[in-house]
Amino acid sequence: MITYALYFTMGCFGLGLLFNLWLVIRGPGQADRVLALDTMVINVIALLVCYGILQGTAVYFEASMLVAMVGFVSTVAYCRFLLRGDIIE
């Protein structure tokens, strides 16, 4: 029963990824695109955690932590680029 719930959850997060990709491509503004990219990172983290539960291994949990750290740094860097025009002063 838990496997069906995990497949349903992964399908919902995959659909959310597609909707966010649409918003990245056709977003009304730059801030909306940054928010959509950050939400895509969160959806990828959720997919990795669900797949880790499905497989029963801890490797995917560590990978999700790495994706979370890289996603945070990239979101901050992209926002700084949009506000100031450069990343490193």
PDB file of N, CA and C in Angstrom:
ATOM      1  N   MET A   1       0.809  -1.191   0.000  1.00  0.00           N
ATOM      2  CA  MET A   1       0.000   0.000   0.000  1.00  0.00           C
ATOM      3  C   MET A   1       0.856   1.260   0.000  1.00  0.00           C
ATOM      4  N   ILE A   2       1.981   1.221   0.719  1.00  0.00           N
ATOM      5  CA  ILE A   2       2.846   2.397   0.772  1.00  0.00           C
ATOM      6  C   ILE A   2       3.505   2.645  -0.586  1.00  0.00           C
ATOM      7  N   THR A   3       3.711   1.593  -1.351  1.00  0.00           N
ATOM      8  CA  THR A   3       4.329   1.789  -2.663  1.00  0.00           C
ATOM      9  C   THR A   3       3.397   2.552  -3.601  1.00  0.00           C
ATOM     10  N   TYR A   4       2.094   2.262  -3.529  1.00  0.00           N
ATOM     11  CA  TYR A   4       1.152   3.016  -4.363  1.00  0.00           C
ATOM     12  C   TYR A   4       1.101   4.482  -3.950  1.00  0.00           C
ATOM     13  N   ALA A   5       1.160   4.733  -2.650  1.00  0.00           N
ATOM     14  CA  ALA A   5       1.159   6.118  -2.170  1.00  0.00           C
ATOM     15  C   ALA A   5       2.427   6.843  -2.612  1.00  0.00           C
ATOM     16  N   LEU A   6       3.559   6.148  -2.596  1.00  0.00           N
ATOM     17  CA  LEU A   6       4.806   6.763  -3.042  1.00  0.00           C
ATOM     18  C   LEU A   6       4.780   7.050  -4.541  1.00  0.00           C
ATOM     19  N   TYR A   7       4.237   6.135  -5.328  1.00  0.00           N
ATOM     20  CA  TYR A   7       4.136   6.386  -6.770  1.00  0.00           C
ATOM     21  C   TYR A   7       3.198   7.560  -7.059  1.00  0.00           C
ATOM     22  N   PHE A   8       2.097   7.647  -6.326  1.00  0.00           N
ATOM     23  CA  PHE A   8       1.179   8.762  -6.494  1.00  0.00           C
ATOM     24  C   PHE A   8       1.851  10.080  -6.112  1.00  0.00           C
ATOM     25  N   THR A   9       2.589  10.067  -5.007  1.00  0.00           N
ATOM     26  CA  THR A   9       3.298  11.258  -4.554  1.00  0.00           C
ATOM     27  C   THR A   9       4.356  11.683  -5.554  1.00  0.00           C
ATOM     28  N   MET A  10       5.093  10.717  -6.086  1.00  0.00           N
ATOM     29  CA  MET A  10       6.122  11.046  -7.069  1.00  0.00           C
ATOM     30  C   MET A  10       5.497  11.591  -8.352  1.00  0.00           C
ATOM     31  N   GLY A  11       4.345  11.071  -8.727  1.00  0.00           N
ATOM     32  CA  GLY A  11       3.646  11.595  -9.895  1.00  0.00           C
ATOM     33  C   GLY A  11       3.181  13.028  -9.684  1.00  0.00           C
ATOM     34  N   CYS A  12       2.685  13.307  -8.486  1.00  0.00           N
ATOM     35  CA  CYS A  12       2.242  14.675  -8.187  1.00  0.00           C
ATOM     36  C   CYS A  12       3.409  15.650  -8.180  1.00  0.00           C
ATOM     37  N   PHE A  13       4.524  15.252  -7.600  1.00  0.00           N
ATOM     38  CA  PHE A  13       5.692  16.131  -7.606  1.00  0.00           C
ATOM     39  C   PHE A  13       6.273  16.281  -9.014  1.00  0.00           C
ATOM     40  N   GLY A  14       6.197  15.235  -9.814  1.00  0.00           N
ATOM     41  CA  GLY A  14       6.631  15.338 -11.208  1.00  0.00           C
ATOM     42  C   GLY A  14       5.754  16.294 -12.002  1.00  0.00           C
ATOM     43  N   LEU A  15       4.453  16.240 -11.755  1.00  0.00           N
ATOM     44  CA  LEU A  15       3.531  17.177 -12.396  1.00  0.00           C
ATOM     45  C   LEU A  15       3.808  18.609 -11.937  1.00  0.00           C
ATOM     46  N   GLY A  16       4.134  18.763 -10.662  1.00  0.00           N
ATOM     47  CA  GLY A  16       4.512  20.073 -10.148  1.00  0.00           C
ATOM     48  C   GLY A  16       5.777  20.599 -10.808  1.00  0.00           C
ATOM     49  N   LEU A  17       6.720  19.698 -11.085  1.00  0.00           N
ATOM     50  CA  LEU A  17       7.935  20.098 -11.808  1.00  0.00           C
ATOM     51  C   LEU A  17       7.604  20.609 -13.202  1.00  0.00           C
ATOM     52  N   LEU A  18       6.687  19.943 -13.877  1.00  0.00           N
ATOM     53  CA  LEU A  18       6.296  20.398 -15.214  1.00  0.00           C
ATOM     54  C   LEU A  18       5.614  21.758 -15.175  1.00  0.00           C
ATOM     55  N   PHE A  19       4.755  21.977 -14.187  1.00  0.00           N
ATOM     56  CA  PHE A  19       4.104  23.276 -14.061  1.00  0.00           C
ATOM     57  C   PHE A  19       5.115  24.380 -13.760  1.00  0.00           C
ATOM     58  N   ASN A  20       6.087  24.074 -12.912  1.00  0.00           N
ATOM     59  CA  ASN A  20       7.124  25.061 -12.613  1.00  0.00           C
ATOM     60  C   ASN A  20       8.008  25.323 -13.821  1.00  0.00           C
ATOM     61  N   LEU A  21       8.263  24.311 -14.615  1.00  0.00           N
ATOM     62  CA  LEU A  21       9.041  24.507 -15.830  1.00  0.00           C
ATOM     63  C   LEU A  21       8.295  25.425 -16.787  1.00  0.00           C
ATOM     64  N   TRP A  22       6.985  25.267 -16.866  1.00  0.00           N
ATOM     65  CA  TRP A  22       6.171  26.157 -17.697  1.00  0.00           C
ATOM     66  C   TRP A  22       6.269  27.599 -17.187  1.00  0.00           C
ATOM     67  N   LEU A  23       6.263  27.767 -15.867  1.00  0.00           N
ATOM     68  CA  LEU A  23       6.376  29.105 -15.309  1.00  0.00           C
ATOM     69  C   LEU A  23       7.757  29.702 -15.535  1.00  0.00           C
ATOM     70  N   VAL A  24       8.793  28.867 -15.528  1.00  0.00           N
ATOM     71  CA  VAL A  24      10.140  29.367 -15.823  1.00  0.00           C
ATOM     72  C   VAL A  24      10.215  29.846 -17.269  1.00  0.00           C
ATOM     73  N   ILE A  25       9.601  29.115 -18.174  1.00  0.00           N
ATOM     74  CA  ILE A  25       9.671  29.477 -19.587  1.00  0.00           C
ATOM     75  C   ILE A  25       8.784  30.682 -19.884  1.00  0.00           C
ATOM     76  N   ARG A  26       7.562  30.695 -19.384  1.00  0.00           N
ATOM     77  CA  ARG A  26       6.598  31.719 -19.747  1.00  0.00           C
ATOM     78  C   ARG A  26       6.240  32.660 -18.594  1.00  0.00           C
ATOM     79  N   GLY A  27       7.107  32.756 -17.590  1.00  0.00           N
ATOM     80  CA  GLY A  27       6.795  33.565 -16.424  1.00  0.00           C
ATOM     81  C   GLY A  27       6.642  35.041 -16.753  1.00  0.00           C
ATOM     82  N   PRO A  28       5.776  35.731 -16.019  1.00  0.00           N
ATOM     83  CA  PRO A  28       5.553  37.144 -16.315  1.00  0.00           C
ATOM     84  C   PRO A  28       6.734  38.040 -15.939  1.00  0.00           C
ATOM     85  N   GLY A  29       7.528  37.667 -14.949  1.00  0.00           N
ATOM     86  CA  GLY A  29       8.643  38.515 -14.538  1.00  0.00           C
ATOM     87  C   GLY A  29       9.826  37.690 -14.069  1.00  0.00           C
ATOM     88  N   GLN A  30      10.930  38.379 -13.836  1.00  0.00           N
ATOM     89  CA  GLN A  30      12.149  37.691 -13.388  1.00  0.00           C
ATOM     90  C   GLN A  30      11.980  37.109 -11.983  1.00  0.00           C
ATOM     91  N   ALA A  31      11.291  37.827 -11.115  1.00  0.00           N
ATOM     92  CA  ALA A  31      11.094  37.322  -9.746  1.00  0.00           C
ATOM     93  C   ALA A  31      10.253  36.043  -9.749  1.00  0.00           C
ATOM     94  N   ASP A  32       9.279  35.982 -10.637  1.00  0.00           N
ATOM     95  CA  ASP A  32       8.464  34.766 -10.738  1.00  0.00           C
ATOM     96  C   ASP A  32       9.288  33.588 -11.238  1.00  0.00           C
ATOM     97  N   ARG A  33      10.217  33.850 -12.113  1.00  0.00           N
ATOM     98  CA  ARG A  33      11.083  32.776 -12.614  1.00  0.00           C
ATOM     99  C   ARG A  33      12.032  32.276 -11.542  1.00  0.00           C
ATOM    100  N   VAL A  34      12.563  33.186 -10.728  1.00  0.00           N
ATOM    101  CA  VAL A  34      13.432  32.768  -9.621  1.00  0.00           C
ATOM    102  C   VAL A  34      12.643  31.925  -8.634  1.00  0.00           C
ATOM    103  N   LEU A  35      11.432  32.350  -8.323  1.00  0.00           N
ATOM    104  CA  LEU A  35      10.590  31.593  -7.397  1.00  0.00           C
ATOM    105  C   LEU A  35      10.243  30.215  -7.960  1.00  0.00           C
ATOM    106  N   ALA A  36       9.991  30.135  -9.266  1.00  0.00           N
ATOM    107  CA  ALA A  36       9.691  28.850  -9.888  1.00  0.00           C
ATOM    108  C   ALA A  36      10.910  27.925  -9.858  1.00  0.00           C
ATOM    109  N   LEU A  37      12.104  28.470 -10.089  1.00  0.00           N
ATOM    110  CA  LEU A  37      13.306  27.643 -10.014  1.00  0.00           C
ATOM    111  C   LEU A  37      13.538  27.133  -8.597  1.00  0.00           C
ATOM    112  N   ASP A  38      13.295  27.977  -7.605  1.00  0.00           N
ATOM    113  CA  ASP A  38      13.448  27.542  -6.216  1.00  0.00           C
ATOM    114  C   ASP A  38      12.423  26.464  -5.863  1.00  0.00           C
ATOM    115  N   THR A  39      11.216  26.600  -6.369  1.00  0.00           N
ATOM    116  CA  THR A  39      10.194  25.581  -6.133  1.00  0.00           C
ATOM    117  C   THR A  39      10.547  24.282  -6.845  1.00  0.00           C
ATOM    118  N   MET A  40      11.187  24.383  -8.007  1.00  0.00           N
ATOM    119  CA  MET A  40      11.646  23.167  -8.697  1.00  0.00           C
ATOM    120  C   MET A  40      12.680  22.427  -7.865  1.00  0.00           C
ATOM    121  N   VAL A  41      13.561  23.173  -7.200  1.00  0.00           N
ATOM    122  CA  VAL A  41      14.557  22.536  -6.328  1.00  0.00           C
ATOM    123  C   VAL A  41      13.859  21.804  -5.191  1.00  0.00           C
ATOM    124  N   ILE A  42      12.845  22.416  -4.615  1.00  0.00           N
ATOM    125  CA  ILE A  42      12.103  21.771  -3.529  1.00  0.00           C
ATOM    126  C   ILE A  42      11.404  20.510  -4.019  1.00  0.00           C
ATOM    127  N   ASN A  43      10.844  20.556  -5.229  1.00  0.00           N
ATOM    128  CA  ASN A  43      10.198  19.367  -5.789  1.00  0.00           C
ATOM    129  C   ASN A  43      11.198  18.256  -6.066  1.00  0.00           C
ATOM    130  N   VAL A  44      12.387  18.611  -6.529  1.00  0.00           N
ATOM    131  CA  VAL A  44      13.419  17.592  -6.761  1.00  0.00           C
ATOM    132  C   VAL A  44      13.845  16.963  -5.440  1.00  0.00           C
ATOM    133  N   ILE A  45      13.966  17.771  -4.397  1.00  0.00           N
ATOM    134  CA  ILE A  45      14.304  17.223  -3.076  1.00  0.00           C
ATOM    135  C   ILE A  45      13.228  16.244  -2.622  1.00  0.00           C
ATOM    136  N   ALA A  46      11.970  16.610  -2.805  1.00  0.00           N
ATOM    137  CA  ALA A  46      10.879  15.718  -2.407  1.00  0.00           C
ATOM    138  C   ALA A  46      10.893  14.424  -3.220  1.00  0.00           C
ATOM    139  N   LEU A  47      11.185  14.531  -4.514  1.00  0.00           N
ATOM    140  CA  LEU A  47      11.276  13.321  -5.338  1.00  0.00           C
ATOM    141  C   LEU A  47      12.416  12.419  -4.880  1.00  0.00           C
ATOM    142  N   LEU A  48      13.556  13.008  -4.536  1.00  0.00           N
ATOM    143  CA  LEU A  48      14.679  12.199  -4.056  1.00  0.00           C
ATOM    144  C   LEU A  48      14.348  11.511  -2.739  1.00  0.00           C
ATOM    145  N   VAL A  49      13.674  12.203  -1.836  1.00  0.00           N
ATOM    146  CA  VAL A  49      13.307  11.594  -0.560  1.00  0.00           C
ATOM    147  C   VAL A  49      12.308  10.462  -0.777  1.00  0.00           C
ATOM    148  N   CYS A  50      11.321  10.694  -1.630  1.00  0.00           N
ATOM    149  CA  CYS A  50      10.338   9.633  -1.912  1.00  0.00           C
ATOM    150  C   CYS A  50      10.988   8.424  -2.560  1.00  0.00           C
ATOM    151  N   TYR A  51      11.929   8.676  -3.476  1.00  0.00           N
ATOM    152  CA  TYR A  51      12.617   7.555  -4.116  1.00  0.00           C
ATOM    153  C   TYR A  51      13.517   6.826  -3.118  1.00  0.00           C
ATOM    154  N   GLY A  52      14.111   7.564  -2.191  1.00  0.00           N
ATOM    155  CA  GLY A  52      14.902   6.927  -1.147  1.00  0.00           C
ATOM    156  C   GLY A  52      14.067   6.046  -0.244  1.00  0.00           C
ATOM    157  N   ILE A  53      12.854   6.488   0.071  1.00  0.00           N
ATOM    158  CA  ILE A  53      11.947   5.663   0.873  1.00  0.00           C
ATOM    159  C   ILE A  53      11.548   4.424   0.093  1.00  0.00           C
ATOM    160  N   LEU A  54      11.290   4.608  -1.212  1.00  0.00           N
ATOM    161  CA  LEU A  54      10.875   3.482  -2.053  1.00  0.00           C
ATOM    162  C   LEU A  54      11.985   2.443  -2.171  1.00  0.00           C
ATOM    163  N   GLN A  55      13.220   2.884  -2.327  1.00  0.00           N
ATOM    164  CA  GLN A  55      14.342   1.963  -2.477  1.00  0.00           C
ATOM    165  C   GLN A  55      14.860   1.433  -1.139  1.00  0.00           C
ATOM    166  N   GLY A  56      14.595   2.161  -0.064  1.00  0.00           N
ATOM    167  CA  GLY A  56      15.045   1.710   1.250  1.00  0.00           C
ATOM    168  C   GLY A  56      16.520   1.929   1.497  1.00  0.00           C
ATOM    169  N   THR A  57      17.089   2.962   0.901  1.00  0.00           N
ATOM    170  CA  THR A  57      18.502   3.254   1.092  1.00  0.00           C
ATOM    171  C   THR A  57      18.674   4.711   1.510  1.00  0.00           C
ATOM    172  N   ALA A  58      19.759   5.005   2.204  1.00  0.00           N
ATOM    173  CA  ALA A  58      19.989   6.352   2.732  1.00  0.00           C
ATOM    174  C   ALA A  58      20.788   7.231   1.783  1.00  0.00           C
ATOM    175  N   VAL A  59      21.228   6.702   0.674  1.00  0.00           N
ATOM    176  CA  VAL A  59      22.047   7.480  -0.258  1.00  0.00           C
ATOM    177  C   VAL A  59      21.243   8.646  -0.828  1.00  0.00           C
ATOM    178  N   TYR A  60      19.978   8.432  -1.099  1.00  0.00           N
ATOM    179  CA  TYR A  60      19.146   9.476  -1.694  1.00  0.00           C
ATOM    180  C   TYR A  60      18.842  10.599  -0.712  1.00  0.00           C
ATOM    181  N   PHE A  61      18.851  10.299   0.582  1.00  0.00           N
ATOM    182  CA  PHE A  61      18.661  11.351   1.573  1.00  0.00           C
ATOM    183  C   PHE A  61      19.876  12.272   1.613  1.00  0.00           C
ATOM    184  N   GLU A  62      21.061  11.696   1.495  1.00  0.00           N
ATOM    185  CA  GLU A  62      22.270  12.514   1.437  1.00  0.00           C
ATOM    186  C   GLU A  62      22.307  13.337   0.153  1.00  0.00           C
ATOM    187  N   ALA A  63      21.863  12.743  -0.929  1.00  0.00           N
ATOM    188  CA  ALA A  63      21.809  13.477  -2.197  1.00  0.00           C
ATOM    189  C   ALA A  63      20.806  14.625  -2.112  1.00  0.00           C
ATOM    190  N   SER A  64      19.710  14.415  -1.413  1.00  0.00           N
ATOM    191  CA  SER A  64      18.731  15.494  -1.270  1.00  0.00           C
ATOM    192  C   SER A  64      19.291  16.643  -0.439  1.00  0.00           C
ATOM    193  N   MET A  65      20.115  16.342   0.541  1.00  0.00           N
ATOM    194  CA  MET A  65      20.760  17.412   1.315  1.00  0.00           C
ATOM    195  C   MET A  65      21.732  18.207   0.453  1.00  0.00           C
ATOM    196  N   LEU A  66      22.463  17.526  -0.413  1.00  0.00           N
ATOM    197  CA  LEU A  66      23.371  18.225  -1.320  1.00  0.00           C
ATOM    198  C   LEU A  66      22.605  19.099  -2.307  1.00  0.00           C
ATOM    199  N   VAL A  67      21.498  18.595  -2.830  1.00  0.00           N
ATOM    200  CA  VAL A  67      20.674  19.379  -3.754  1.00  0.00           C
ATOM    201  C   VAL A  67      20.098  20.596  -3.031  1.00  0.00           C
ATOM    202  N   ALA A  68      19.712  20.442  -1.766  1.00  0.00           N
ATOM    203  CA  ALA A  68      19.171  21.565  -0.995  1.00  0.00           C
ATOM    204  C   ALA A  68      20.215  22.654  -0.805  1.00  0.00           C
ATOM    205  N   MET A  69      21.446  22.267  -0.492  1.00  0.00           N
ATOM    206  CA  MET A  69      22.495  23.268  -0.309  1.00  0.00           C
ATOM    207  C   MET A  69      22.833  23.980  -1.606  1.00  0.00           C
ATOM    208  N   VAL A  70      22.954  23.232  -2.687  1.00  0.00           N
ATOM    209  CA  VAL A  70      23.265  23.841  -3.981  1.00  0.00           C
ATOM    210  C   VAL A  70      22.104  24.713  -4.449  1.00  0.00           C
ATOM    211  N   GLY A  71      20.883  24.278  -4.219  1.00  0.00           N
ATOM    212  CA  GLY A  71      19.716  25.062  -4.601  1.00  0.00           C
ATOM    213  C   GLY A  71      19.639  26.381  -3.851  1.00  0.00           C
ATOM    214  N   PHE A  72      19.958  26.363  -2.566  1.00  0.00           N
ATOM    215  CA  PHE A  72      19.939  27.595  -1.782  1.00  0.00           C
ATOM    216  C   PHE A  72      20.993  28.576  -2.283  1.00  0.00           C
ATOM    217  N   VAL A  73      22.190  28.083  -2.500  1.00  0.00           N
ATOM    218  CA  VAL A  73      23.268  28.955  -2.960  1.00  0.00           C
ATOM    219  C   VAL A  73      22.964  29.507  -4.352  1.00  0.00           C
ATOM    220  N   SER A  74      22.432  28.684  -5.226  1.00  0.00           N
ATOM    221  CA  SER A  74      22.134  29.165  -6.577  1.00  0.00           C
ATOM    222  C   SER A  74      20.981  30.171  -6.573  1.00  0.00           C
ATOM    223  N   THR A  75      19.992  29.991  -5.709  1.00  0.00           N
ATOM    224  CA  THR A  75      18.905  30.966  -5.624  1.00  0.00           C
ATOM    225  C   THR A  75      19.405  32.305  -5.112  1.00  0.00           C
ATOM    226  N   VAL A  76      20.250  32.283  -4.104  1.00  0.00           N
ATOM    227  CA  VAL A  76      20.812  33.523  -3.579  1.00  0.00           C
ATOM    228  C   VAL A  76      21.682  34.202  -4.623  1.00  0.00           C
ATOM    229  N   ALA A  77      22.487  33.430  -5.337  1.00  0.00           N
ATOM    230  CA  ALA A  77      23.354  34.015  -6.358  1.00  0.00           C
ATOM    231  C   ALA A  77      22.543  34.605  -7.507  1.00  0.00           C
ATOM    232  N   TYR A  78      21.489  33.939  -7.921  1.00  0.00           N
ATOM    233  CA  TYR A  78      20.670  34.441  -9.017  1.00  0.00           C
ATOM    234  C   TYR A  78      19.925  35.706  -8.604  1.00  0.00           C
ATOM    235  N   CYS A  79      19.413  35.745  -7.382  1.00  0.00           N
ATOM    236  CA  CYS A  79      18.747  36.953  -6.892  1.00  0.00           C
ATOM    237  C   CYS A  79      19.720  38.111  -6.793  1.00  0.00           C
ATOM    238  N   ARG A  80      20.913  37.844  -6.330  1.00  0.00           N
ATOM    239  CA  ARG A  80      21.925  38.900  -6.239  1.00  0.00           C
ATOM    240  C   ARG A  80      22.311  39.406  -7.620  1.00  0.00           C
ATOM    241  N   PHE A  81      22.384  38.507  -8.580  1.00  0.00           N
ATOM    242  CA  PHE A  81      22.680  38.922  -9.952  1.00  0.00           C
ATOM    243  C   PHE A  81      21.573  39.811 -10.511  1.00  0.00           C
ATOM    244  N   LEU A  82      20.329  39.464 -10.229  1.00  0.00           N
ATOM    245  CA  LEU A  82      19.222  40.278 -10.720  1.00  0.00           C
ATOM    246  C   LEU A  82      19.179  41.654 -10.053  1.00  0.00           C
ATOM    247  N   LEU A  83      19.542  41.719  -8.763  1.00  0.00           N
ATOM    248  CA  LEU A  83      19.490  43.000  -8.073  1.00  0.00           C
ATOM    249  C   LEU A  83      20.662  43.920  -8.377  1.00  0.00           C
ATOM    250  N   ARG A  84      21.879  43.358  -8.459  1.00  0.00           N
ATOM    251  CA  ARG A  84      23.065  44.187  -8.590  1.00  0.00           C
ATOM    252  C   ARG A  84      23.753  44.094  -9.945  1.00  0.00           C
ATOM    253  N   GLY A  85      23.480  43.069 -10.701  1.00  0.00           N
ATOM    254  CA  GLY A  85      24.145  42.922 -12.001  1.00  0.00           C
ATOM    255  C   GLY A  85      25.417  42.107 -11.938  1.00  0.00           C
ATOM    256  N   ASP A  86      25.913  41.805 -10.753  1.00  0.00           N
ATOM    257  CA  ASP A  86      27.084  40.943 -10.602  1.00  0.00           C
ATOM    258  C   ASP A  86      26.921  40.103  -9.334  1.00  0.00           C
ATOM    259  N   ILE A  87      27.703  39.054  -9.271  1.00  0.00           N
ATOM    260  CA  ILE A  87      27.593  38.146  -8.137  1.00  0.00           C
ATOM    261  C   ILE A  87      28.708  38.412  -7.132  1.00  0.00           C
ATOM    262  N   ILE A  88      29.914  38.582  -7.651  1.00  0.00           N
ATOM    263  CA  ILE A  88      31.076  38.829  -6.781  1.00  0.00           C
ATOM    264  C   ILE A  88      31.495  40.275  -6.962  1.00  0.00           C
ATOM    265  N   GLU A  89      31.616  40.974  -5.854  1.00  0.00           N
ATOM    266  CA  GLU A  89      32.008  42.387  -5.929  1.00  0.00           C
ATOM    267  C   GLU A  89      33.506  42.547  -6.005  1.00  0.00           C
TER     268      GLU A  89
END
